[in-house]
JSON list of C-alpha atoms in Angstrom, two decimals:
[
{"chain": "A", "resi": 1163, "resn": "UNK", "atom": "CA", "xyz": [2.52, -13.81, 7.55]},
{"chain": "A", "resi": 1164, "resn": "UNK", "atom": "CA", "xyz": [5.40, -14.45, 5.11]},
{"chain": "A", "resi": 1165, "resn": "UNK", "atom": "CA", "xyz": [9.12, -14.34, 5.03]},
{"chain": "A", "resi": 1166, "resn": "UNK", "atom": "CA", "xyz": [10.97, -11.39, 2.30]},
{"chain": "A", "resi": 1167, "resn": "UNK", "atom": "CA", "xyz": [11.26, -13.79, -0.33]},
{"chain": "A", "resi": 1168, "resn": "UNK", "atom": "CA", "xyz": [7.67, -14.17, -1.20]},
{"chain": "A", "resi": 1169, "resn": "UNK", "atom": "CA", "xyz": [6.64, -10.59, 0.36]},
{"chain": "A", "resi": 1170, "resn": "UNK", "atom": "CA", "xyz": [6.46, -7.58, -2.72]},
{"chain": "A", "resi": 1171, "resn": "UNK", "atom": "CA", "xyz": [6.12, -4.46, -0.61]},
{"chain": "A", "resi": 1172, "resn": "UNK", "atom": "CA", "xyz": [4.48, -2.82, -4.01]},
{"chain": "A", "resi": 1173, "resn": "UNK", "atom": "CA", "xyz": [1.50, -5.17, -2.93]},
{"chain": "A", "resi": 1174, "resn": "UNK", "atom": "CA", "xyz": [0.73, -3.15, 0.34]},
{"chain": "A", "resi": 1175, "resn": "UNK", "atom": "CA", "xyz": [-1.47, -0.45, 0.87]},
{"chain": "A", "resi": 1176, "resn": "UNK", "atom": "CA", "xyz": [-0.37, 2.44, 0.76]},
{"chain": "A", "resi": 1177, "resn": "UNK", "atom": "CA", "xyz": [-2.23, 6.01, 1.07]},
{"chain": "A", "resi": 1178, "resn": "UNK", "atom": "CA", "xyz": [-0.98, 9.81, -0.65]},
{"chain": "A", "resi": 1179, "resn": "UNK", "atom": "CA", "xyz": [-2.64, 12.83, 1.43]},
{"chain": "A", "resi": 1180, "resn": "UNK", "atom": "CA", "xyz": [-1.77, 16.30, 1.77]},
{"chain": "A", "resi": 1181, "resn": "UNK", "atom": "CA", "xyz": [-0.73, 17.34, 5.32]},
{"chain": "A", "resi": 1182, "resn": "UNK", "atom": "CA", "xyz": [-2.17, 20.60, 5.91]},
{"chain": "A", "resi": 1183, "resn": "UNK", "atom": "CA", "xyz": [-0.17, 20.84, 9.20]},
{"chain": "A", "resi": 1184, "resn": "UNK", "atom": "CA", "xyz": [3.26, 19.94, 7.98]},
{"chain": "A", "resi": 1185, "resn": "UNK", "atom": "CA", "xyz": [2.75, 21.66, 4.08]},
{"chain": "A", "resi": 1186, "resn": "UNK", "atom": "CA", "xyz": [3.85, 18.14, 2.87]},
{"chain": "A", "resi": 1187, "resn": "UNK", "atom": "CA", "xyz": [2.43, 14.92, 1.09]},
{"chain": "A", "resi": 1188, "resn": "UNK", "atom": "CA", "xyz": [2.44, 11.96, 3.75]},
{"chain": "A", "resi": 1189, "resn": "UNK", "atom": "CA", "xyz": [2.71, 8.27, 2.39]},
{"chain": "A", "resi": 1190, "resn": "UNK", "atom": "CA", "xyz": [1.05, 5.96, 5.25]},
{"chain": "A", "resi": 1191, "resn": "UNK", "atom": "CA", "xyz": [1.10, 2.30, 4.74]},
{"chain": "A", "resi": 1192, "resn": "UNK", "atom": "CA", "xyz": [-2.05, -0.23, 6.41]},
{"chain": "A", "resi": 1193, "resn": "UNK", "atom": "CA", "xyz": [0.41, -3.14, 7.08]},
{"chain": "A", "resi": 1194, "resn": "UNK", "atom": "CA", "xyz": [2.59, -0.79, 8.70]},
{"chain": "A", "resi": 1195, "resn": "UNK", "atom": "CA", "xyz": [0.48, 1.69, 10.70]},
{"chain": "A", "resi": 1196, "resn": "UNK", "atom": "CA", "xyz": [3.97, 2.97, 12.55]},
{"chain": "A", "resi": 1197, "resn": "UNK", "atom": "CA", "xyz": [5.63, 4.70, 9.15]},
{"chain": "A", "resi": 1198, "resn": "UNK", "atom": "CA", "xyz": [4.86, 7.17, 7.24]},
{"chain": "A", "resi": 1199, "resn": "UNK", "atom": "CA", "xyz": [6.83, 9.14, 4.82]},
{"chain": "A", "resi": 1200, "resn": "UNK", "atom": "CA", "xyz": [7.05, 13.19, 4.44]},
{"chain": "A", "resi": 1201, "resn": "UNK", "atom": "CA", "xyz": [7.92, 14.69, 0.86]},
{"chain": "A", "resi": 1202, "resn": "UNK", "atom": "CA", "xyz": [7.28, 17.69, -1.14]},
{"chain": "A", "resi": 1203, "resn": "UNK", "atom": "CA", "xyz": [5.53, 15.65, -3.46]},
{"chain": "A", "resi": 1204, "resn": "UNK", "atom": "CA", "xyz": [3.55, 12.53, -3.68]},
{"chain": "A", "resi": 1205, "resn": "UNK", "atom": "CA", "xyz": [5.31, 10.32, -5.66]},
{"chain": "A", "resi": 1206, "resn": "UNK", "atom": "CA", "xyz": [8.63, 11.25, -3.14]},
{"chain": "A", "resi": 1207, "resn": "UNK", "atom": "CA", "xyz": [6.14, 10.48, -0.49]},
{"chain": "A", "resi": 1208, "resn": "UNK", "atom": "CA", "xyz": [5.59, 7.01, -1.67]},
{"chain": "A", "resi": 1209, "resn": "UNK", "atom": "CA", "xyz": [8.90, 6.78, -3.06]},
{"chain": "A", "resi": 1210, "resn": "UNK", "atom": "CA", "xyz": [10.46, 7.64, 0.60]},
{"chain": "A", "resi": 1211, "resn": "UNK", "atom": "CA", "xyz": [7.89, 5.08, 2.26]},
{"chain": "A", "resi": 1212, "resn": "UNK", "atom": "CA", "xyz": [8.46, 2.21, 0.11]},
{"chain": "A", "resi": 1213, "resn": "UNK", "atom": "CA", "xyz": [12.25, 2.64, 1.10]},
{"chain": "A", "resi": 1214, "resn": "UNK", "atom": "CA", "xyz": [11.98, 2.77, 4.12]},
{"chain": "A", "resi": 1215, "resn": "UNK", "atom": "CA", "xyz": [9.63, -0.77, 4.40]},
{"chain": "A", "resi": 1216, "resn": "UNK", "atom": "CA", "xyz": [11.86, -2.12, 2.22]},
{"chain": "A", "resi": 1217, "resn": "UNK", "atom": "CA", "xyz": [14.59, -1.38, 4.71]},
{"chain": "A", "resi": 1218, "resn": "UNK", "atom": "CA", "xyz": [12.26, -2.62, 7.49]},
{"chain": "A", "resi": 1219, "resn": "UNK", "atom": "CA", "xyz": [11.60, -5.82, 6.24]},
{"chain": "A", "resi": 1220, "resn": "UNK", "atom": "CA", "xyz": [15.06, -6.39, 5.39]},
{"chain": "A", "resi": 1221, "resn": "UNK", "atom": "CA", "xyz": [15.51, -6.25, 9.24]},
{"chain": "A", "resi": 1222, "resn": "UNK", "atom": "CA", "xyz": [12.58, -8.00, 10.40]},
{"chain": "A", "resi": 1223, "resn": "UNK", "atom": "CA", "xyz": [14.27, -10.79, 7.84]},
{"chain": "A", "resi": 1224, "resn": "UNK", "atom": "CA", "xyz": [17.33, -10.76, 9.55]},
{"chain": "A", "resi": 1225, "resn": "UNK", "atom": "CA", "xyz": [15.79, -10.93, 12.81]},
{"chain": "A", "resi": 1226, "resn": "UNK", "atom": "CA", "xyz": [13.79, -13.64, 12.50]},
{"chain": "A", "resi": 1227, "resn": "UNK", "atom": "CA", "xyz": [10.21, -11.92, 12.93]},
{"chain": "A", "resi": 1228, "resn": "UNK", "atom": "CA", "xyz": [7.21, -12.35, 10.74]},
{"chain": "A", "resi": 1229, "resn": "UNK", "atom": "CA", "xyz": [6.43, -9.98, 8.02]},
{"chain": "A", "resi": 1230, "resn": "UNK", "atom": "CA", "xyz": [2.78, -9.15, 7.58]},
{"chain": "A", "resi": 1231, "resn": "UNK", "atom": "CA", "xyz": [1.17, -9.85, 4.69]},
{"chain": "A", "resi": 1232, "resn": "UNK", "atom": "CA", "xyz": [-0.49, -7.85, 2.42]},
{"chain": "A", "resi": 1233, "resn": "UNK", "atom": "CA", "xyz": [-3.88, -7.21, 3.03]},
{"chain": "A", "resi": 1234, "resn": "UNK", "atom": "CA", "xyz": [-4.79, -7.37, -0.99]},
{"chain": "A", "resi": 1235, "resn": "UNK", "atom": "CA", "xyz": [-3.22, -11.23, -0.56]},
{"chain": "A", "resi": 1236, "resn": "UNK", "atom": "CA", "xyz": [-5.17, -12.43, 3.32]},
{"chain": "A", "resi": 1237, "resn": "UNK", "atom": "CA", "xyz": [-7.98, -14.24, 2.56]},
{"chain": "A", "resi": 1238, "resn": "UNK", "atom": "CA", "xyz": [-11.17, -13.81, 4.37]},
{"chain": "A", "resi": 1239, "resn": "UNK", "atom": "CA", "xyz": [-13.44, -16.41, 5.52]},
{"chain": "A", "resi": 1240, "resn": "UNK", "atom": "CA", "xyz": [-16.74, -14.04, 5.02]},
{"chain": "A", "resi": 1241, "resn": "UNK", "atom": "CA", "xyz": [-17.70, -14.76, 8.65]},
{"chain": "A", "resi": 1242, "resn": "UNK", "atom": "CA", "xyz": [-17.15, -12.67, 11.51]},
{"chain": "A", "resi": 1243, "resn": "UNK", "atom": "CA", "xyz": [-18.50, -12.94, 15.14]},
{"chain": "A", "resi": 1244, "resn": "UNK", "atom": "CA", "xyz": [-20.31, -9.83, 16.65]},
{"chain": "A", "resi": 1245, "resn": "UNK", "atom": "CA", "xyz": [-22.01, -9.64, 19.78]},
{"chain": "A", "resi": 1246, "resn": "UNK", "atom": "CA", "xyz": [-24.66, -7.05, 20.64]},
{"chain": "A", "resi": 1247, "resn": "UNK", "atom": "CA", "xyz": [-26.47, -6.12, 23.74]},
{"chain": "A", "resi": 1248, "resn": "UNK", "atom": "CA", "xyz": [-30.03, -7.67, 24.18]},
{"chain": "A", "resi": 1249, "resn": "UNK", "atom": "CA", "xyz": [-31.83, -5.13, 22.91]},
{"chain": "A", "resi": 1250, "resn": "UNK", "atom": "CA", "xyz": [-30.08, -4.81, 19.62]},
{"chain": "A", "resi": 1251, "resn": "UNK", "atom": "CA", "xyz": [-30.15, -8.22, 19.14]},
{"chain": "A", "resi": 1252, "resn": "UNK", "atom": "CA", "xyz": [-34.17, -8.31, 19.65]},
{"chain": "A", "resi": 1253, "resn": "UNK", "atom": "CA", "xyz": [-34.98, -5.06, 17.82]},
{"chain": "A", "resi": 1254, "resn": "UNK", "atom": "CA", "xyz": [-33.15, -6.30, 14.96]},
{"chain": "A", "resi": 1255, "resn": "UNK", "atom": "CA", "xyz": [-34.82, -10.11, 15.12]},
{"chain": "A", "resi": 1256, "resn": "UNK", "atom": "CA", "xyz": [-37.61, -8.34, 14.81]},
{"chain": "A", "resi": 1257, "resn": "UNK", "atom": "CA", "xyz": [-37.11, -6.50, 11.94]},
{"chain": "A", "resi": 1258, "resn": "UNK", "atom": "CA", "xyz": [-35.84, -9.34, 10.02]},
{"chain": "A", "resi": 1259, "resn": "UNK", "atom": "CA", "xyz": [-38.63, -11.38, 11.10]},
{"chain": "A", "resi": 1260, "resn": "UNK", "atom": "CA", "xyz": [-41.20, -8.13, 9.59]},
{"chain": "A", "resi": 1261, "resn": "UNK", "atom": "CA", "xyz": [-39.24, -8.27, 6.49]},
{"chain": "A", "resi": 1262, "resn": "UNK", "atom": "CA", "xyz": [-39.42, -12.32, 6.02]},
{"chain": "A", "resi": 1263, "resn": "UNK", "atom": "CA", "xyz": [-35.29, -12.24, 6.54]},
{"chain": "A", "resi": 1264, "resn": "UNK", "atom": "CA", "xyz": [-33.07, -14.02, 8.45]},
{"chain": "A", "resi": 1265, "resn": "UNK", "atom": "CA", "xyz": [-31.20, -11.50, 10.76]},
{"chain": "A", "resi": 1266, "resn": "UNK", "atom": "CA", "xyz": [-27.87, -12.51, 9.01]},
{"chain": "A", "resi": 1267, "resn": "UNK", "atom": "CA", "xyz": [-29.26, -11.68, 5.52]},
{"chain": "A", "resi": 1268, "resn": "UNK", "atom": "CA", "xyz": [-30.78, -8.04, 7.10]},
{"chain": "A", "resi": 1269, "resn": "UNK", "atom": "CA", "xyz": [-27.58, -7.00, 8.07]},
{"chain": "A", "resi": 1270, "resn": "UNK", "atom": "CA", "xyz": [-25.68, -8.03, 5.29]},
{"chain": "A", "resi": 1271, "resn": "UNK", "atom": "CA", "xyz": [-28.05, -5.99, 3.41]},
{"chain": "A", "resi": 1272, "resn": "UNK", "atom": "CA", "xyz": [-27.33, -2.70, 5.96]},
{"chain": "A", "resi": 1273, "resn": "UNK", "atom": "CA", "xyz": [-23.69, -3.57, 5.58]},
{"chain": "A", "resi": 1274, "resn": "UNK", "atom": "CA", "xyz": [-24.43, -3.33, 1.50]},
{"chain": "A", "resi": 1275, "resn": "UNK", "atom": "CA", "xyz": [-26.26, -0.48, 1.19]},
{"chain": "A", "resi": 1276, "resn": "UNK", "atom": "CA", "xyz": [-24.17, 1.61, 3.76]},
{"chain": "A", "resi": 1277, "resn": "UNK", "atom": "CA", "xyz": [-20.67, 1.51, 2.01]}
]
């Protein structure tokens, strides 16, 4: 987490979509799943939400609370824990025992081919 000075809200991540329900663009923002932005078009969308964050983490500044940071700017350790039930865990030890893999390297290959 950072403080305003070294946060630049143009580094979050921020999303354009068409609301068929409200007949408007609607700017969302990952860091800040809470806000979003209505407009009749998309760059007022993101225009509106950037504002607005801007205006939020001005506060948060002010009171003392942590800003999050961008997630283009966390770094990521490339390790994550995951448990399974027994039965996953076997079926899959299996497999990457059939194909001469550790079970870490067969499901970083599923992970690759499936995004």
């Amino acid at each position: 987490m950072q403080t305003m000075s070294s946060t630049d809200i143009s580094h979050y991540t921020y999303r354009v979509t068409w609301s068929a329900e409200d007949q408007e663009f609607v700017a969302t923002c990952l860091e800040f799943p809470s806000l979003s932005w209505l407009a009749a078009t998309q760059v007022d969308a993101l225009t509106g939400l950037e504002n607005l964050i801007a205006e939020i983490v001005q506060d948060m500044t002010a009171q003392g609370e942590t800003i999050p940071d961008p997630l283009a700017e966390r770094t990521y350790s490339g390790k994550f824990n995951l448990r399974v039930g027994e039965s996953l865990h076997r079926r899959l030890a299996l497999e990457a025992a059939e194909e001469k893999l550790s079970i870490n390297q067969l499901i970083v290959r599923r992970l690759n081919t499936a995004s």
